[in-house]
Coordinates of N, CA, C and O in Angstrom, one line a residue:
T187 N 12.4 20.4 -14.4 CA 11.6 21.7 -14.4 C 10.5 21.5 -13.5 O 10.1 20.4 -13.1
A188 N 9.8 22.6 -13.1 CA 8.7 22.5 -12.2 C 7.7 23.6 -12.6 O 8.1 24.6 -13.1
E189 N 6.4 23.3 -12.3 CA 5.4 24.2 -12.5 C 5.0 24.7 -11.1 O 4.5 24.0 -10.3
M190 N 5.1 26.0 -10.9 CA 4.8 26.6 -9.6 C 4.0 27.9 -9.8 O 4.6 29.0 -9.5
P191 N 2.8 27.8 -10.3 CA 2.0 29.1 -10.5 C 1.8 29.8 -9.2 O 1.7 29.3 -8.1
D192 N 1.8 31.2 -9.3 CA 1.5 32.1 -8.2 C 2.6 32.0 -7.1 O 2.3 32.5 -6.0
F193 N 3.7 31.5 -7.4 CA 4.7 31.4 -6.4 C 5.8 32.5 -6.4 O 6.1 33.1 -5.4
Y194 N 6.3 32.7 -7.6 CA 7.3 33.7 -7.8 C 6.8 35.1 -8.1 O 5.9 35.2 -8.9
K195 N 7.3 36.1 -7.4 CA 7.0 37.5 -7.7 C 7.9 38.0 -8.8 O 9.0 37.4 -9.0
E196 N 7.5 39.0 -9.5 CA 8.4 39.5 -10.6 C 9.7 39.9 -10.0 O 9.9 40.5 -9.0
G197 N 10.8 39.5 -10.7 CA 12.1 39.7 -10.3 C 12.7 38.7 -9.4 O 13.9 38.7 -9.1
E198 N 11.9 37.7 -9.0 CA 12.4 36.6 -8.1 C 12.8 35.4 -9.0 O 12.2 35.2 -10.1
Y199 N 13.7 34.6 -8.5 CA 14.0 33.4 -9.2 C 14.4 32.3 -8.2 O 14.6 32.6 -7.0
D200 N 14.5 31.1 -8.7 CA 14.8 30.0 -7.8 C 16.1 29.4 -8.2 O 16.4 29.2 -9.3
L201 N 17.0 29.2 -7.2 CA 18.2 28.5 -7.4 C 18.2 27.1 -6.8 O 17.8 27.0 -5.6
S202 N 18.4 26.1 -7.6 CA 18.2 24.7 -7.0 C 19.4 23.9 -7.4 O 20.1 24.2 -8.4
G203 N 19.6 22.8 -6.7 CA 20.7 21.9 -7.0 C 20.1 20.5 -7.3 O 18.9 20.2 -7.1
F204 N 20.9 19.6 -7.8 CA 20.5 18.3 -8.1 C 21.7 17.3 -8.1 O 22.8 17.8 -8.1
A205 N 21.4 16.1 -8.0 CA 22.5 15.1 -8.1 C 22.2 14.1 -9.2 O 21.1 13.9 -9.6
V206 N 23.3 13.6 -9.8 CA 23.2 12.7 -10.9 C 24.0 11.4 -10.5 O 25.1 11.5 -10.0
G207 N 23.3 10.3 -10.7 CA 24.0 9.0 -10.4 C 24.4 8.3 -11.6 O 24.0 8.6 -12.8
A208 N 25.2 7.3 -11.5 CA 25.6 6.4 -12.6 C 25.3 4.9 -12.2 O 25.4 4.6 -11.0
V209 N 25.0 4.1 -13.2 CA 24.7 2.7 -12.9 C 25.3 1.9 -14.1 O 25.3 2.3 -15.2
K210 N 25.9 0.8 -13.7 CA 26.4 -0.1 -14.8 C 25.3 -0.7 -15.6 O 24.2 -0.9 -15.1
K211 N 25.6 -0.8 -16.9 CA 24.5 -1.2 -17.9 C 23.8 -2.5 -17.4 O 22.6 -2.7 -17.6
D212 N 24.6 -3.5 -16.9 CA 24.0 -4.8 -16.5 C 23.2 -4.7 -15.2 O 22.5 -5.6 -14.9
K213 N 23.2 -3.5 -14.6 CA 22.4 -3.3 -13.3 C 21.2 -2.4 -13.5 O 20.5 -2.2 -12.6
V214 N 21.0 -1.9 -14.8 CA 19.9 -1.0 -15.0 C 18.6 -1.7 -14.8 O 18.4 -2.8 -15.3
I215 N 17.7 -1.1 -14.1 CA 16.3 -1.6 -13.9 C 15.4 -0.8 -14.8 O 15.1 0.4 -14.5
D216 N 15.0 -1.3 -16.0 CA 14.3 -0.6 -17.0 C 12.8 -1.0 -17.2 O 12.1 -0.4 -18.0
G217 N 12.4 -1.9 -16.4 CA 11.0 -2.3 -16.5 C 10.7 -3.3 -17.6 O 9.5 -3.8 -17.7
K218 N 11.6 -3.7 -18.4 CA 11.3 -4.5 -19.6 C 10.9 -5.9 -19.1 O 10.2 -6.6 -19.9
S219 N 11.3 -6.4 -17.9 CA 11.0 -7.8 -17.5 C 9.7 -7.8 -16.7 O 9.3 -8.9 -16.3
I220 N 9.0 -6.7 -16.6 CA 7.7 -6.6 -15.8 C 6.6 -7.4 -16.6 O 6.5 -7.3 -17.8
V221 N 5.9 -8.3 -15.9 CA 4.8 -9.1 -16.5 C 3.5 -8.9 -15.7 O 3.6 -8.5 -14.5
E222 N 2.4 -9.3 -16.3 CA 1.2 -9.4 -15.6 C 1.3 -10.2 -14.3 O 1.9 -11.3 -14.4
G223 N 0.7 -9.8 -13.2 CA 0.8 -10.5 -12.0 C 1.9 -10.1 -11.1 O 1.9 -10.5 -9.9
D224 N 2.9 -9.3 -11.6 CA 3.9 -8.8 -10.7 C 3.2 -7.9 -9.6 O 2.1 -7.3 -9.8
V225 N 3.9 -7.7 -8.5 CA 3.3 -7.1 -7.3 C 3.8 -5.7 -7.2 O 5.0 -5.4 -7.4
L226 N 2.9 -4.8 -6.8 CA 3.3 -3.4 -6.5 C 3.4 -3.2 -5.0 O 2.5 -3.4 -4.3
I227 N 4.6 -2.7 -4.6 CA 4.8 -2.5 -3.1 C 5.1 -1.0 -3.0 O 5.9 -0.4 -3.7
G228 N 4.4 -0.4 -2.0 CA 4.6 1.0 -1.7 C 5.4 1.3 -0.5 O 5.2 0.6 0.5
L229 N 6.4 2.2 -0.6 CA 7.1 2.6 0.6 C 6.6 3.9 1.1 O 6.2 4.8 0.3
P230 N 6.4 4.1 2.4 CA 5.7 5.2 2.9 C 6.4 6.6 2.7 O 7.6 6.6 2.7
S231 N 5.6 7.6 2.5 CA 6.2 9.0 2.4 C 6.0 9.6 3.8 O 5.4 9.1 4.7
S232 N 6.6 10.8 3.9 CA 6.6 11.5 5.2 C 5.5 12.6 5.1 O 5.2 13.3 6.1
G233 N 5.0 12.8 3.9 CA 4.0 13.9 3.7 C 3.9 14.3 2.2 O 4.1 13.4 1.3
V234 N 3.8 15.6 2.0 CA 3.6 16.1 0.6 C 4.8 15.9 -0.3 O 4.6 15.8 -1.5
H235 N 6.0 15.9 0.2 CA 7.2 15.7 -0.6 C 7.4 16.7 -1.7 O 7.8 16.3 -2.8
S236 N 7.1 17.9 -1.5 CA 7.3 19.0 -2.4 C 6.5 18.9 -3.7 O 6.8 19.6 -4.6
N237 N 5.4 18.2 -3.7 CA 4.6 18.1 -4.9 C 3.2 18.5 -4.5 O 2.6 18.2 -3.5
G238 N 2.5 19.3 -5.4 CA 1.1 19.7 -5.2 C 1.0 20.9 -4.4 O -0.1 21.2 -3.9
F239 N 2.0 21.7 -4.3 CA 1.9 22.9 -3.4 C 1.1 24.0 -3.9 O 0.5 24.8 -3.1
S240 N 0.9 24.1 -5.2 CA 0.0 25.1 -5.8 C -1.4 24.8 -5.2 O -2.1 25.8 -4.8
L241 N -1.8 23.6 -5.3 CA -3.2 23.2 -4.8 C -3.2 23.3 -3.2 O -4.2 23.8 -2.7
A242 N -2.1 22.9 -2.6 CA -2.1 22.9 -1.1 C -2.2 24.4 -0.6 O -2.9 24.6 0.4
R243 N -1.5 25.3 -1.3 CA -1.6 26.7 -0.9 C -3.1 27.2 -1.0 O -3.5 28.0 -0.2
R244 N -3.7 26.8 -2.1 CA -5.1 27.3 -2.3 C -6.0 26.7 -1.1 O -6.9 27.4 -0.6
V245 N -5.8 25.4 -0.8 CA -6.5 24.8 0.3 C -6.2 25.6 1.6 O -7.1 25.8 2.4
L246 N -5.0 25.9 1.9 CA -4.6 26.6 3.1 C -5.3 27.9 3.2 O -5.8 28.3 4.2
D247 N -5.3 28.6 2.1 CA -6.0 29.9 2.1 C -7.5 29.8 2.4 O -8.1 30.5 3.2
K248 N -8.1 28.7 1.8 CA -9.5 28.5 2.0 C -9.8 28.1 3.4 O -10.9 28.4 3.9
S249 N -8.9 27.4 4.0 CA -9.1 26.8 5.4 C -9.2 27.9 6.5 O -9.9 27.7 7.5
G250 N -8.6 29.0 6.2 CA -8.5 30.1 7.2 C -7.5 29.8 8.4 O -7.4 30.6 9.3
L251 N -6.8 28.7 8.2 CA -5.8 28.3 9.3 C -4.5 29.0 8.9 O -4.2 29.3 7.7
S252 N -3.6 29.1 9.9 CA -2.2 29.6 9.7 C -1.3 28.4 9.8 O -1.7 27.3 10.2
L253 N -0.1 28.5 9.4 CA 0.9 27.4 9.4 C 1.2 27.0 10.9 O 1.7 25.9 11.1
T254 N 0.9 27.9 11.8 CA 1.2 27.5 13.2 C 0.0 26.9 14.0 O 0.1 26.5 15.1
D255 N -1.2 26.9 13.3 CA -2.4 26.2 13.9 C -2.2 24.7 13.8 O -1.6 24.2 13.0
P256 N -2.9 24.0 14.8 CA -2.8 22.5 14.8 C -3.5 22.0 13.5 O -4.5 22.5 13.1
L257 N -2.9 20.9 13.0 CA -3.6 20.3 11.9 C -4.7 19.4 12.4 O -4.5 18.6 13.3
P258 N -5.9 19.6 11.9 CA -7.0 18.8 12.4 C -6.8 17.3 12.0 O -6.6 17.0 10.8
R259 N -6.7 16.4 13.0 CA -6.5 15.0 12.7 C -7.1 14.3 13.9 O -7.3 14.8 15.0
N260 N -7.3 13.0 13.7 CA -8.0 12.2 14.8 C -7.2 11.0 15.2 O -7.7 10.0 15.6
D261 N -5.8 11.1 15.1 CA -5.0 10.0 15.5 C -4.2 10.2 16.8 O -3.4 9.4 17.1
G262 N -4.6 11.3 17.5 CA -4.0 11.6 18.8 C -2.6 12.2 18.7 O -2.0 12.5 19.7
V263 N -2.1 12.5 17.5 CA -0.8 13.1 17.3 C -1.0 14.6 17.1 O -2.0 15.0 16.4
T264 N -0.2 15.5 17.6 CA -0.3 16.9 17.5 C 0.8 17.4 16.6 O 2.0 17.2 16.9
T265 N 0.4 18.0 15.4 CA 1.4 18.7 14.6 C 0.7 20.0 14.1 O -0.5 20.0 14.0
T266 N 1.5 20.9 13.7 CA 0.9 22.1 13.1 C 0.7 21.9 11.6 O 1.3 21.0 11.0
V267 N -0.1 22.8 11.0 CA -0.3 22.7 9.6 C 1.0 22.9 8.9 O 1.3 22.1 7.9
G268 N 1.8 23.8 9.3 CA 3.2 24.0 8.7 C 4.1 22.8 8.8 O 4.7 22.4 7.8
E269 N 4.1 22.1 10.0 CA 4.9 21.0 10.1 C 4.5 19.8 9.2 O 5.3 19.1 8.6
A270 N 3.2 19.7 9.0 CA 2.6 18.6 8.2 C 3.0 18.9 6.7 O 3.3 18.0 6.0
L271 N 2.8 20.2 6.3 CA 3.0 20.5 4.9 C 4.5 20.5 4.5 O 4.9 20.2 3.4
M272 N 5.4 20.8 5.5 CA 6.8 21.0 5.2 C 7.6 19.8 5.8 O 8.9 20.0 5.9
A273 N 7.0 18.7 6.1 CA 7.8 17.5 6.6 C 8.9 17.2 5.6 O 8.6 17.1 4.4
P274 N 10.1 17.0 6.0 CA 11.2 16.7 5.0 C 10.9 15.5 4.2 O 10.4 14.5 4.7
T275 N 11.2 15.6 2.9 CA 11.0 14.5 2.0 C 11.9 13.3 2.4 O 13.0 13.4 2.7
V276 N 11.3 12.1 2.3 CA 12.1 10.9 2.5 C 13.0 10.7 1.3 O 12.6 10.8 0.2
I277 N 14.3 10.4 1.6 CA 15.2 10.0 0.6 C 15.4 8.5 0.6 O 15.8 7.9 1.6
Y278 N 15.0 7.9 -0.5 CA 14.8 6.4 -0.5 C 16.1 5.7 -0.9 O 16.0 4.4 -0.9
V279 N 17.1 6.3 -1.3 CA 18.2 5.7 -2.0 C 18.8 4.5 -1.2 O 19.0 3.4 -1.8
K280 N 19.1 4.7 0.1 CA 19.7 3.6 0.8 C 18.8 2.4 1.0 O 19.2 1.2 0.7
Q281 N 17.5 2.7 1.3 CA 16.6 1.6 1.5 C 16.4 0.8 0.2 O 16.3 -0.4 0.1
V282 N 16.2 1.6 -0.9 CA 15.9 1.0 -2.2 C 17.1 0.2 -2.7 O 17.0 -0.9 -3.3
L283 N 18.3 0.7 -2.6 CA 19.5 0.0 -3.0 C 19.7 -1.3 -2.2 O 20.1 -2.3 -2.8
D284 N 19.3 -1.3 -1.0 CA 19.4 -2.5 -0.2 C 18.4 -3.6 -0.7 O 18.7 -4.7 -0.8
I285 N 17.2 -3.1 -1.0 CA 16.1 -4.0 -1.5 C 16.6 -4.6 -2.8 O 16.5 -5.8 -3.1
I286 N 17.1 -3.7 -3.7 CA 17.5 -4.2 -5.1 C 18.6 -5.2 -5.0 O 18.6 -6.2 -5.7
S287 N 19.5 -5.0 -4.0 CA 20.7 -5.9 -3.9 C 20.3 -7.3 -3.6 O 21.0 -8.3 -3.9
K288 N 19.1 -7.5 -3.1 CA 18.6 -8.9 -2.7 C 17.8 -9.5 -3.8 O 17.3 -10.7 -3.7
G289 N 17.5 -8.8 -4.9 CA 16.8 -9.4 -6.0 C 15.3 -9.2 -6.0 O 14.7 -9.0 -5.0
G290 N 14.7 -9.4 -7.2 CA 13.3 -9.5 -7.3 C 12.7 -8.2 -7.8 O 11.5 -8.1 -8.1
V291 N 13.4 -7.0 -7.8 CA 12.9 -5.8 -8.2 C 13.0 -5.6 -9.7 O 14.1 -5.7 -10.3
K292 N 11.8 -5.3 -10.4 CA 11.8 -5.2 -11.8 C 11.6 -3.7 -12.3 O 11.8 -3.4 -13.5
G293 N 11.0 -2.9 -11.4 CA 10.7 -1.5 -11.8 C 10.6 -0.7 -10.6 O 10.3 -1.2 -9.5
L294 N 10.8 0.6 -10.7 CA 10.7 1.6 -9.6 C 9.9 2.8 -10.1 O 10.2 3.3 -11.2
A295 N 9.0 3.3 -9.4 CA 8.3 4.5 -9.7 C 8.3 5.5 -8.5 O 7.8 5.2 -7.5
H296 N 9.0 6.6 -8.7 CA 9.0 7.7 -7.7 C 7.8 8.5 -7.8 O 7.5 9.0 -8.9
I297 N 7.0 8.5 -6.7 CA 5.7 9.2 -6.8 C 5.8 10.7 -6.5 O 5.8 11.1 -5.4
T298 N 6.0 11.4 -7.6 CA 6.2 12.9 -7.5 C 5.0 13.5 -8.1 O 3.9 13.0 -8.0
G299 N 5.2 14.7 -8.8 CA 4.0 15.4 -9.4 C 3.4 14.4 -10.4 O 4.1 13.8 -11.2
G300 N 2.1 14.3 -10.4 CA 1.4 13.4 -11.2 C 0.9 12.2 -10.4 O 0.1 11.4 -10.9
G301 N 1.4 12.1 -9.2 CA 0.8 11.0 -8.3 C 1.0 9.6 -8.8 O 1.8 9.3 -9.7
F302 N 0.1 8.7 -8.4 CA 0.1 7.4 -8.9 C -0.3 7.3 -10.3 O 0.3 6.5 -11.1
T303 N -1.3 8.1 -10.7 CA -1.9 8.0 -12.0 C -0.9 8.2 -13.2 O -0.9 7.5 -14.2
D304 N 0.0 9.2 -13.0 CA 1.0 9.5 -14.1 C 2.3 8.7 -13.9 O 3.0 8.4 -14.9
N305 N 2.7 8.5 -12.7 CA 4.1 8.0 -12.5 C 4.2 6.5 -12.6 O 5.2 6.0 -13.2
I306 N 3.2 5.7 -12.1 CA 3.4 4.2 -12.1 C 3.4 3.7 -13.6 O 4.3 2.8 -13.9
P307 N 2.5 4.1 -14.5 CA 2.5 3.5 -15.8 C 3.8 3.7 -16.6 O 4.1 3.0 -17.5
R308 N 4.6 4.7 -16.2 CA 5.8 5.0 -17.0 C 6.8 3.9 -17.0 O 7.7 3.8 -17.8
V309 N 6.7 3.0 -16.0 CA 7.7 2.0 -15.8 C 7.3 0.7 -16.5 O 8.1 -0.2 -16.6
F310 N 6.1 0.6 -17.0 CA 5.6 -0.6 -17.6 C 5.9 -0.7 -19.1 O 5.8 0.2 -19.8
P311 N 6.1 -2.0 -19.6 CA 6.1 -2.2 -21.0 C 4.8 -1.9 -21.6 O 3.7 -1.9 -20.9
K312 N 4.7 -1.7 -22.9 CA 3.4 -1.4 -23.6 C 2.4 -2.5 -23.4 O 2.8 -3.7 -23.4
G313 N 1.2 -2.1 -23.1 CA 0.2 -3.2 -22.9 C -0.1 -3.6 -21.5 O -1.0 -4.4 -21.2
L314 N 0.7 -3.0 -20.6 CA 0.5 -3.4 -19.1 C 0.1 -2.1 -18.3 O 0.5 -1.0 -18.7
G315 N -0.7 -2.3 -17.3 CA -1.1 -1.3 -16.4 C -1.1 -1.7 -15.0 O -0.6 -2.8 -14.7
A316 N -1.7 -0.9 -14.1 CA -1.7 -1.2 -12.7 C -3.1 -1.3 -12.1 O -4.0 -0.5 -12.5
K317 N -3.3 -2.2 -11.2 CA -4.5 -2.2 -10.4 C -4.1 -1.9 -9.0 O -3.3 -2.6 -8.4
I318 N -4.6 -0.7 -8.5 CA -4.2 -0.2 -7.2 C -5.4 -0.4 -6.3 O -6.5 0.0 -6.6
V319 N -5.2 -1.0 -5.1 CA -6.2 -1.3 -4.1 C -6.2 -0.1 -3.1 O -5.3 0.0 -2.3
T320 N -7.1 0.8 -3.3 CA -7.2 2.0 -2.4 C -7.6 1.4 -1.0 O -8.3 0.5 -0.9
G321 N -7.0 2.0 0.0 CA -7.2 1.5 1.4 C -6.2 0.5 1.8 O -6.2 0.0 2.9
S322 N -5.2 0.1 0.9 CA -4.2 -0.9 1.3 C -3.0 -0.3 1.9 O -2.1 -1.0 2.3
W323 N -3.0 1.1 2.1 CA -1.9 1.7 2.8 C -2.5 2.8 3.6 O -3.6 3.2 3.5
Q324 N -1.6 3.4 4.5 CA -2.1 4.4 5.4 C -2.0 5.8 4.7 O -0.9 6.3 4.4
V325 N -3.1 6.4 4.5 CA -3.2 7.8 4.0 C -2.9 8.7 5.1 O -3.5 8.7 6.2
L326 N -1.9 9.6 4.9 CA -1.5 10.5 6.0 C -2.6 11.6 6.3 O -3.3 12.0 5.4
P327 N -2.7 12.0 7.5 CA -3.7 13.0 7.9 C -3.7 14.3 7.1 O -4.7 14.9 6.8
V328 N -2.5 14.7 6.6 CA -2.4 15.9 5.9 C -3.1 15.8 4.5 O -3.8 16.8 4.1
F329 N -3.2 14.6 4.0 CA -3.9 14.4 2.7 C -5.4 14.4 2.9 O -6.2 14.9 2.1
E330 N -5.8 13.8 4.0 CA -7.2 13.8 4.4 C -7.7 15.2 4.6 O -8.8 15.5 4.2
W331 N -6.9 16.0 5.3 CA -7.3 17.4 5.5 C -7.4 18.2 4.2 O -8.3 18.9 4.0
L332 N -6.4 18.0 3.4 CA -6.4 18.7 2.1 C -7.6 18.4 1.3 O -8.3 19.3 0.7
Q333 N -7.9 17.1 1.2 CA -9.1 16.7 0.4 C -10.4 17.2 1.0 O -11.3 17.6 0.3
Q334 N -10.5 17.1 2.3 CA -11.8 17.5 3.0 C -12.0 19.0 2.8 O -13.1 19.5 2.4
V335 N -11.0 19.8 3.2 CA -11.2 21.3 3.1 C -11.3 21.8 1.7 O -12.0 22.7 1.4
G336 N -10.5 21.2 0.8 CA -10.5 21.6 -0.6 C -11.6 21.0 -1.4 O -11.7 21.4 -2.6
K337 N -12.3 20.1 -0.8 CA -13.4 19.4 -1.6 C -12.8 18.8 -2.9 O -13.4 19.1 -4.0
I338 N -11.7 18.1 -2.8 CA -11.0 17.6 -4.0 C -11.4 16.2 -4.3 O -11.5 15.3 -3.4
E339 N -11.7 15.9 -5.5 CA -12.1 14.5 -5.9 C -11.0 13.6 -5.8 O -9.8 13.9 -5.9
D340 N -11.3 12.3 -5.5 CA -10.3 11.2 -5.4 C -9.3 11.2 -6.5 O -8.1 11.1 -6.4
A341 N -9.9 11.3 -7.8 CA -9.0 11.2 -9.0 C -8.0 12.3 -9.0 O -6.8 12.1 -9.4
E342 N -8.4 13.5 -8.6 CA -7.4 14.7 -8.6 C -6.4 14.4 -7.5 O -5.2 14.7 -7.6
M343 N -6.8 13.9 -6.3 CA -5.8 13.7 -5.2 C -4.8 12.7 -5.7 O -3.6 12.8 -5.5
L344 N -5.2 11.6 -6.4 CA -4.3 10.5 -6.8 C -3.4 10.9 -8.0 O -2.4 10.3 -8.3
R345 N -3.8 12.0 -8.7 CA -3.0 12.5 -9.8 C -2.1 13.7 -9.3 O -1.2 14.1 -10.0
T346 N -2.3 14.2 -8.1 CA -1.5 15.3 -7.6 C -0.6 15.0 -6.5 O 0.6 15.4 -6.5
F347 N -1.0 14.2 -5.5 CA -0.2 13.9 -4.3 C 0.2 12.4 -4.3 O -0.4 11.6 -4.9
N348 N 1.2 12.2 -3.4 CA 1.6 10.8 -3.2 C 0.7 10.0 -2.3 O 0.8 8.8 -2.2
M349 N -0.2 10.7 -1.5 CA -1.2 10.0 -0.7 C -0.6 9.1 0.4 O -1.3 8.3 0.9
G350 N 0.7 9.3 0.7 CA 1.3 8.5 1.8 C 2.2 7.4 1.3 O 2.8 6.7 2.1
V351 N 2.4 7.3 -0.1 CA 3.3 6.4 -0.7 C 4.2 7.1 -1.6 O 3.8 7.7 -2.6
G352 N 5.5 7.2 -1.3 CA 6.5 8.0 -2.0 C 7.3 7.3 -3.1 O 7.9 7.9 -4.0
M353 N 7.3 5.9 -3.0 CA 8.0 5.1 -3.9 C 7.3 3.8 -4.1 O 6.8 3.2 -3.1
V354 N 7.2 3.4 -5.4 CA 6.5 2.1 -5.7 C 7.5 1.2 -6.3 O 8.2 1.6 -7.3
L355 N 7.6 0.0 -5.8 CA 8.5 -1.1 -6.4 C 7.6 -2.0 -7.1 O 6.5 -2.4 -6.6
V356 N 8.0 -2.4 -8.3 CA 7.4 -3.5 -9.1 C 8.3 -4.7 -8.9 O 9.4 -4.7 -9.3
V357 N 7.7 -5.8 -8.2 CA 8.5 -6.9 -7.9 C 7.9 -8.2 -8.3 O 6.6 -8.3 -8.6
S358 N 8.7 -9.2 -8.5 CA 8.1 -10.6 -8.8 C 7.3 -11.1 -7.7 O 7.5 -10.8 -6.5
K359 N 6.3 -11.9 -8.1 CA 5.4 -12.6 -7.1 C 6.3 -13.3 -6.0 O 6.0 -13.3 -4.8
D360 N 7.3 -14.0 -6.5 CA 8.1 -14.8 -5.6 C 8.9 -14.0 -4.6 O 9.1 -14.5 -3.5
A361 N 9.2 -12.8 -4.9 CA 10.0 -12.0 -4.0 C 9.1 -11.1 -3.1 O 9.6 -10.5 -2.2
A362 N 7.8 -11.0 -3.4 CA 7.0 -9.9 -2.8 C 6.9 -10.1 -1.3 O 7.1 -9.1 -0.5
D363 N 6.6 -11.3 -0.8 CA 6.5 -11.5 0.7 C 7.8 -11.2 1.4 O 7.8 -10.5 2.5
R364 N 8.9 -11.6 0.9 CA 10.2 -11.4 1.5 C 10.5 -9.9 1.6 O 10.9 -9.3 2.6
I365 N 10.2 -9.2 0.4 CA 10.5 -7.7 0.4 C 9.6 -7.0 1.4 O 10.0 -6.1 2.1
L366 N 8.3 -7.4 1.4 CA 7.4 -6.7 2.4 C 7.9 -7.0 3.8 O 7.8 -6.0 4.6
E367 N 8.3 -8.1 4.1 CA 8.7 -8.5 5.5 C 10.0 -7.7 5.9 O 10.1 -7.1 7.0
E368 N 11.0 -7.7 4.9 CA 12.3 -7.0 5.2 C 12.2 -5.5 5.1 O 13.1 -4.8 5.6
S369 N 11.2 -5.0 4.5 CA 11.1 -3.5 4.3 C 10.1 -2.8 5.1 O 9.8 -1.6 4.9
S370 N 9.6 -3.4 6.1 CA 8.6 -2.9 7.0 C 9.0 -1.5 7.5 O 10.1 -1.4 8.0
P371 N 8.1 -0.5 7.5 CA 6.8 -0.5 6.9 C 6.8 -0.4 5.4 O 7.5 0.4 4.8
A372 N 6.0 -1.3 4.8 CA 5.8 -1.2 3.3 C 4.4 -1.8 3.1 O 3.9 -2.6 3.9
Y373 N 3.8 -1.5 2.0 CA 2.5 -1.9 1.7 C 2.4 -2.7 0.3 O 2.9 -2.2 -0.6
R374 N 1.6 -3.7 0.3 CA 1.2 -4.4 -1.0 C 0.0 -3.6 -1.5 O -1.1 -3.7 -0.9
I375 N 0.2 -2.7 -2.5 CA -0.8 -1.8 -2.9 C -1.5 -2.2 -4.2 O -2.5 -1.6 -4.6
G376 N -1.0 -3.3 -4.9 CA -1.7 -3.7 -6.1 C -0.9 -4.6 -6.9 O 0.1 -5.3 -6.4
E377 N -1.2 -4.7 -8.2 CA -0.5 -5.6 -9.1 C -0.6 -5.1 -10.5 O -1.3 -4.2 -10.8
V378 N 0.3 -5.7 -11.3 CA 0.4 -5.4 -12.7 C -0.7 -6.2 -13.5 O -0.9 -7.4 -13.2
I379 N -1.4 -5.5 -14.4 CA -2.5 -6.1 -15.1 C -2.4 -5.8 -16.6 O -1.6 -5.0 -17.0
Q380 N -3.1 -6.6 -17.4 CA -3.2 -6.3 -18.8 C -4.0 -5.0 -19.0 O -4.9 -4.7 -18.3
G381 N -3.6 -4.1 -19.9 CA -4.3 -2.9 -20.2 C -3.3 -1.7 -20.0 O -2.1 -1.9 -19.9
E382 N -3.8 -0.5 -20.0 CA -3.0 0.7 -19.9 C -3.4 1.5 -18.7 O -4.6 1.5 -18.3
G383 N -2.5 2.3 -18.2 CA -2.9 3.3 -17.1 C -3.1 2.6 -15.8 O -2.5 1.5 -15.5
V384 N -3.9 3.2 -14.9 CA -4.1 2.8 -13.5 C -5.6 2.6 -13.3 O -6.4 3.5 -13.5
Q385 N -5.9 1.4 -12.7 CA -7.3 1.2 -12.3 C -7.3 1.2 -10.8 O -6.4 0.6 -10.1
Y386 N -8.2 1.9 -10.2 CA -8.4 2.0 -8.7 C -9.6 1.1 -8.3 O -10.6 1.3 -8.8
V387 N -9.3 0.2 -7.3 CA -10.4 -0.6 -6.8 C -10.5 -0.5 -5.3 O -9.6 -0.1 -4.7

């Protein structure tokens, strides 16, 4: 299900499709083996990834820009606001299956609605949480623009958007360096700690 306030007009509806996969019981990654000290690795996103559009639409309205206007950014790349907001979602399945096949992966968190704050803790056993090092990955210009124009607090950004990381792997310390090297670009974004929820440092 999805929450999309102010999107549908009366009499309109959405038709969507989905895929279901199957996995052998002995191959299930359920997070039960996650322990304190395991490493969190982030795989980059391409943009908003279809989450947070109610907020993004409000910011777009507030900005006075159209979808065809250039996105304000300072990295020398030219994209329109529309291109940045509608960048196709990264499909991680092939990359993630390849990483899993080489061992060391204990948990996976797809960073969808709820951002880091809601999605990462779901994969942990009770009593464990995450320490996320902000600034350890590249935040995409579209998120910087949304935050600046919308005057959005960091906490709301991290609970709404993927901020440039669309998938988080929980991996053993022993496997972390190998996975980072083989999965480039990828980011070491934090670690598993005692406690609940997500701490940002």
